[in-house]
Coordinates of C-alpha atoms in Angstrom, one line a residue:
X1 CA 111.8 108.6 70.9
X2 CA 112.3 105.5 68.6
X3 CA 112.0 101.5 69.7
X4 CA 114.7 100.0 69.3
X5 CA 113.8 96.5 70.9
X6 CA 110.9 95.1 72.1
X7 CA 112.2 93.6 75.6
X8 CA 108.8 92.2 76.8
X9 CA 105.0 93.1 76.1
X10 CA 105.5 95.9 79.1
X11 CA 108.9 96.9 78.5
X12 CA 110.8 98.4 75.4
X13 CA 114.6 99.8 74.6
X14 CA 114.5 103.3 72.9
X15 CA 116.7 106.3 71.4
X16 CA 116.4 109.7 71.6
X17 CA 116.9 112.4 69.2
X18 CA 119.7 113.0 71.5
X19 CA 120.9 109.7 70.7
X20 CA 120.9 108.5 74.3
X21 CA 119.8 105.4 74.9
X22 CA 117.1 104.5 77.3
X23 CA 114.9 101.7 78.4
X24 CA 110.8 102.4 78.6
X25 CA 108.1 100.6 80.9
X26 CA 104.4 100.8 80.1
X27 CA 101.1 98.7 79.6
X28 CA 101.2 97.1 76.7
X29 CA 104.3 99.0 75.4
X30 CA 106.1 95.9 74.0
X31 CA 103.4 94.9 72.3
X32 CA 102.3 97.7 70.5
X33 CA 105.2 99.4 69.6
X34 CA 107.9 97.3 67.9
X35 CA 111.8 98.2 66.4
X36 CA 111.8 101.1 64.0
X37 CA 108.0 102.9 65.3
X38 CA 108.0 106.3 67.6
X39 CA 107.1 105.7 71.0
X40 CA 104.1 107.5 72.5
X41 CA 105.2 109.0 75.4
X42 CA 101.7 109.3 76.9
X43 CA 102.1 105.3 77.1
X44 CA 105.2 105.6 79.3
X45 CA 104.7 105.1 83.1
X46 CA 108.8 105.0 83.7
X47 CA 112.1 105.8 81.7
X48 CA 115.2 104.0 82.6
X49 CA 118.4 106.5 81.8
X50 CA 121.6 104.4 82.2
X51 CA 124.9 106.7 81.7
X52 CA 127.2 103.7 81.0
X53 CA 126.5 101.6 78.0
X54 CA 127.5 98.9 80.0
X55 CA 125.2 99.3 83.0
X56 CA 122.6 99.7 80.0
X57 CA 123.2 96.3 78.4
X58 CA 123.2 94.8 81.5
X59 CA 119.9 96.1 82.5
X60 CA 118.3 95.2 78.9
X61 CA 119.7 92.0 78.8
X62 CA 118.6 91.3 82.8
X63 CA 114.5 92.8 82.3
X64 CA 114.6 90.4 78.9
X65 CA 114.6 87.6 81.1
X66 CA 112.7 88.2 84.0
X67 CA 109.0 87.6 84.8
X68 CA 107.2 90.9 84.3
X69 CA 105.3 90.9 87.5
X70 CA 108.9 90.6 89.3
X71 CA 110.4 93.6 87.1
X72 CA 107.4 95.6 88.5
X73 CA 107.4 94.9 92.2
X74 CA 111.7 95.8 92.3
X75 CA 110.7 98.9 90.5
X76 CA 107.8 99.9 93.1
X77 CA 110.3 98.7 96.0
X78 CA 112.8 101.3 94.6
X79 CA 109.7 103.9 94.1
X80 CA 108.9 103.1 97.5
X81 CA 112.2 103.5 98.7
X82 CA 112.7 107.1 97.1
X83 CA 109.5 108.6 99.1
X84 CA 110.6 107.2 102.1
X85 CA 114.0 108.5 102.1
X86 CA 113.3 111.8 100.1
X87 CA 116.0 111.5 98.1
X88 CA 117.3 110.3 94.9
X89 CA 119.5 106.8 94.4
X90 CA 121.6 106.2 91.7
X91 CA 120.2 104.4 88.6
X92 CA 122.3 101.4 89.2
X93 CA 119.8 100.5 91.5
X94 CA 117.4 99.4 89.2
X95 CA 120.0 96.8 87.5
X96 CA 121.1 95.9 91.2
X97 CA 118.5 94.9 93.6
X98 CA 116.6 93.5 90.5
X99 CA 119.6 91.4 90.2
X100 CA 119.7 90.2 93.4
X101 CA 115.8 90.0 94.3
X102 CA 116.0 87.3 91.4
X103 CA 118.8 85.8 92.7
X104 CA 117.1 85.5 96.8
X105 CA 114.3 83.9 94.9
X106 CA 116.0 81.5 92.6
X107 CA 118.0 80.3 96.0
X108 CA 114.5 79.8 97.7
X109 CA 113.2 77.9 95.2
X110 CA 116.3 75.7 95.5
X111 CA 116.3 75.1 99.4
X112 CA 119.2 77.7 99.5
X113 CA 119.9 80.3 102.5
X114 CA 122.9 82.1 102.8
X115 CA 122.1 84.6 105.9
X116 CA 123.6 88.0 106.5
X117 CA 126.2 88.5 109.4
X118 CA 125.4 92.1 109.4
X119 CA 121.3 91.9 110.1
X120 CA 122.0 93.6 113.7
X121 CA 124.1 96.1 112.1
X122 CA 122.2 97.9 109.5
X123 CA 118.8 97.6 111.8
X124 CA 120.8 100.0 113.9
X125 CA 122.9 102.0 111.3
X126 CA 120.3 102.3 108.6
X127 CA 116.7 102.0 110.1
X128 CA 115.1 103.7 107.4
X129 CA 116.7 101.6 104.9
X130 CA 116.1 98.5 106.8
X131 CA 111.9 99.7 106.8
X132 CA 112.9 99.3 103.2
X133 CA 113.5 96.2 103.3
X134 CA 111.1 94.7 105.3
X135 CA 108.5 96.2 103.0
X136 CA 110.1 94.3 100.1
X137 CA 110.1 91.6 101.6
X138 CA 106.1 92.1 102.3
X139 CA 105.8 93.2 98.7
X140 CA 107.5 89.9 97.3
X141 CA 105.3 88.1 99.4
X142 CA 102.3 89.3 98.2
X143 CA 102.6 89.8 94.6
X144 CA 105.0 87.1 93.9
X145 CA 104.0 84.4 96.5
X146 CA 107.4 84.4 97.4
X147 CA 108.6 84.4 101.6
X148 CA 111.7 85.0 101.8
X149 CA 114.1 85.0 105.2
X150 CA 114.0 88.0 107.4
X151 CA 117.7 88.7 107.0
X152 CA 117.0 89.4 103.2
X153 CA 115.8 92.8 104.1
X154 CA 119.3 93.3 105.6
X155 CA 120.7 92.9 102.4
X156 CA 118.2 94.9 100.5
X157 CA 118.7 97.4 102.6
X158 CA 122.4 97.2 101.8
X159 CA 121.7 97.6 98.0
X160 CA 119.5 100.9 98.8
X161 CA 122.3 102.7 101.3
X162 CA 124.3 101.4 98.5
X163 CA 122.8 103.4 96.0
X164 CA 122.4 106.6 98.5
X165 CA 126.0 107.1 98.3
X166 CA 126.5 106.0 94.5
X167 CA 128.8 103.2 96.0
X168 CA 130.0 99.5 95.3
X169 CA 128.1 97.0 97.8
X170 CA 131.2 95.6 98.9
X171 CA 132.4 98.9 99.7
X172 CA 129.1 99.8 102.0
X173 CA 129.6 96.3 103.8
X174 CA 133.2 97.4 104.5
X175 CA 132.0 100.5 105.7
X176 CA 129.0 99.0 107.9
X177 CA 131.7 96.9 109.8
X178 CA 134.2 99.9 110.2
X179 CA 131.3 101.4 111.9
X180 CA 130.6 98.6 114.1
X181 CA 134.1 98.5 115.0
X182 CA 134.4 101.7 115.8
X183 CA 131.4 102.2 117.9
X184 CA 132.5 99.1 120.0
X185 CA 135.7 100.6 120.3
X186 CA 135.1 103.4 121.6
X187 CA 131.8 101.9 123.3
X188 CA 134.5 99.0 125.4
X189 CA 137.4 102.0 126.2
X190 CA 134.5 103.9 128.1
X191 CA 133.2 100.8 129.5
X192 CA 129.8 101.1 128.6
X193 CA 127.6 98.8 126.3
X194 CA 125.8 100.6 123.5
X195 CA 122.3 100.8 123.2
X196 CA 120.3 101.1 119.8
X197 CA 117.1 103.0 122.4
X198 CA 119.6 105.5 123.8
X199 CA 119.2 108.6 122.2
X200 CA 123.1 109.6 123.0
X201 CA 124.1 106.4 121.5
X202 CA 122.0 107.4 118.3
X203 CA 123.7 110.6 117.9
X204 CA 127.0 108.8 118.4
X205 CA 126.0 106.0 115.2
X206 CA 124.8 109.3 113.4
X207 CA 127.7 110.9 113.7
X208 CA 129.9 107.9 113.3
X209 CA 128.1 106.9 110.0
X210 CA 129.0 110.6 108.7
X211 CA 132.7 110.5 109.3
X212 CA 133.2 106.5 108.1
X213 CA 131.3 107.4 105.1
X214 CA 133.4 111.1 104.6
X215 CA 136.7 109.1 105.5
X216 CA 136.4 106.0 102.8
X217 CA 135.0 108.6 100.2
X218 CA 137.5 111.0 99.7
X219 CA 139.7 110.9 96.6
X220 CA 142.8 111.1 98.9
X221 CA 144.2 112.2 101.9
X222 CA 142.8 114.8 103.5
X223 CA 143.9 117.8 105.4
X224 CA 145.8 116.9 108.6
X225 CA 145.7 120.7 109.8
X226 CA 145.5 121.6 113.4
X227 CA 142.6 122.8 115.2
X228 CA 141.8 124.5 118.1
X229 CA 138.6 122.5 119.4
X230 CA 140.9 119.4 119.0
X231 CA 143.7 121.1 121.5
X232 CA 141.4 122.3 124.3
X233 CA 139.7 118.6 124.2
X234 CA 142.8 117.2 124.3
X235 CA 143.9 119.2 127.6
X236 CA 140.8 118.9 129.1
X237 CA 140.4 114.9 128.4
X238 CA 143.7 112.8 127.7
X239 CA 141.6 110.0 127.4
X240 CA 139.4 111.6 124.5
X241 CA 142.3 111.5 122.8
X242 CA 143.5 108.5 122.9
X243 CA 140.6 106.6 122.0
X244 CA 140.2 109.2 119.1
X245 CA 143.9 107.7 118.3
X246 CA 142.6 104.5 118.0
X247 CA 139.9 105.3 116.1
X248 CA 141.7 107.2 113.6
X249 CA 144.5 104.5 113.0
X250 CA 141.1 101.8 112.4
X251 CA 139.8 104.2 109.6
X252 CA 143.4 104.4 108.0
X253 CA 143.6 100.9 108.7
X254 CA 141.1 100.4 106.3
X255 CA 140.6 103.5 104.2
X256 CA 144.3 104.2 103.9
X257 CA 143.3 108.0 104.5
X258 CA 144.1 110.6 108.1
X259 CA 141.4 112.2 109.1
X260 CA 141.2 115.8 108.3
X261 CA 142.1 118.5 111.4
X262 CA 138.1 119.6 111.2
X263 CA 136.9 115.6 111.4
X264 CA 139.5 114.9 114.3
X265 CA 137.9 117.4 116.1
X266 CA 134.6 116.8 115.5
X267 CA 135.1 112.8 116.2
X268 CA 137.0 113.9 120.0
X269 CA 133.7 116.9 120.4
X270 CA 131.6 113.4 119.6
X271 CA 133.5 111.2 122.1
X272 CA 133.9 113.7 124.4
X273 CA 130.2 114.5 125.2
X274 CA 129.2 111.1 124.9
X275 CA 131.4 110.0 127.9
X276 CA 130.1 113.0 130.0
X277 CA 126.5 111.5 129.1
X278 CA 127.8 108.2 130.3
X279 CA 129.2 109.6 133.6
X280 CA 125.9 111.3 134.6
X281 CA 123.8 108.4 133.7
X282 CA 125.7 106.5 136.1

């Protein structure tokens, strides 16, 4: 692999023989390899592999002007943020929450605090994500001095369900409030208030996080089939189906797209053993 630029004394750009493009992190890396030589590999702690040239400049030019230290504490949020989840997040990440750590911090620095009107929300929807966040928050703390508000883990949080489900950010807040809506929707037609404790209710967000997510990520409409599961349901609880009306006009509302026969069923099998939960707690 050859240097192509030296970014900082930890951090280099490289090519392969392959001739993909790739930014390199290391001790020392920067200052030991410069344009033209073969990078060692054994020196390499972490390879950056950006698809799109243009998420790859972004990330060069972004890591060229950053503090080291804070380059290495985004990278070990989003290291600890893979082993927590068990799963793999779309490299964007690394240009993304990077991003926008720096840009929390530059806004403490100046006084600045813009708080999130979805903190409630993604503590509920996302609690793994939201663990995330609170540790990044702890981990800018400690190794950059740095306290920032609570409600940043919100949006950090954000960034990493963000990069889950290979998204945009304003997409996922979009689909965070469509879930909120929805669950209070249905939550206020059975006349109950939804608690985040309640194991039912956890099912229901579970469930309700699934479909959103299935509903605002299809490439177009899906199939509006009938289904058998929906029809007895629907006989045996009008009102099921009615509030599963209601919830499917909100999603098309805002995703533009019907719910398949199979999700329509599964949403009104959702609703419907959540209000018989309801009815024997009471």
């Amino acid at each position: 692999m050859l240097v192509t630029k030296t970014i900082n004394n930890n951090i280099v750009a490289c090519i392969g023989d392959d001739g993909r493009e790739s930014i390199a992190m290391g001790r020392g890396l920067g200052f030991d390899f410069k344009a033209g030589a073969t990078l060692d590999m054994k020196r390499v702690e972490k390879i950056f592999e950006i698809s799109e040239q243009s998420g790859y400049d972004s990330i060069k030019n972004l890591f060229s002007k950053l503090p080291e230290k804070q380059i290495e504490v985004c990278v070990g949020i989003i290291d600890y943020a893979k082993e927590i989840l068990s799963t793999s997040l779309n490299d964007s990440v690394y240009l993304t929450l990077t991003d926008h750590v720096n840009f929390a911090i530059s806004r403490f620095r100046e006084g600045m605090h813009v708080g999130s009107a979805l903190t409630s929300e993604v503590r509920i929807f996302y609690p793994r994500e939201y663990s995330v966040g609170r540790y990044a928050l702890s981990a800018i703390r400690k190794e950059l001095g740095v306290i920032l508000p609570e409600d940043e883990a919100c949006s950090i949080a954000l960034h990493i369900v963000n990069a889950e489900f290979s998204s945009q950010i304003g997409s996922v807040v979009g689909i965070t409030g469509t879930i909120r809506d929805t669950l209070f929707l249905i939550d206020s037609r059975l006349g109950v208030g939804s608690s985040e404790d309640d194991p039912k209710s956890s099912e229901l967000i579970s469930f309700l996080k699934f479909l959103v997510f299935r509903v605002y990520g299809e490439s177009g409409d899906t199939d509006d089939g009938e289904d058998m599961l929906s029809n007895l349901i629907e006989h045996a609880c009008p009102r099921v189906k009615e509030i599963a009306d209601e919830v499917a006009a909100l999603l098309f509302k805002g995703s533009r797209r019907k719910l398949s026969g199979v999700d329509r069923a599964l949403l009104e099998a959702n609703i419907y053993c959540y209000e018989k939960y309801i009815e024997r707690r009471r």
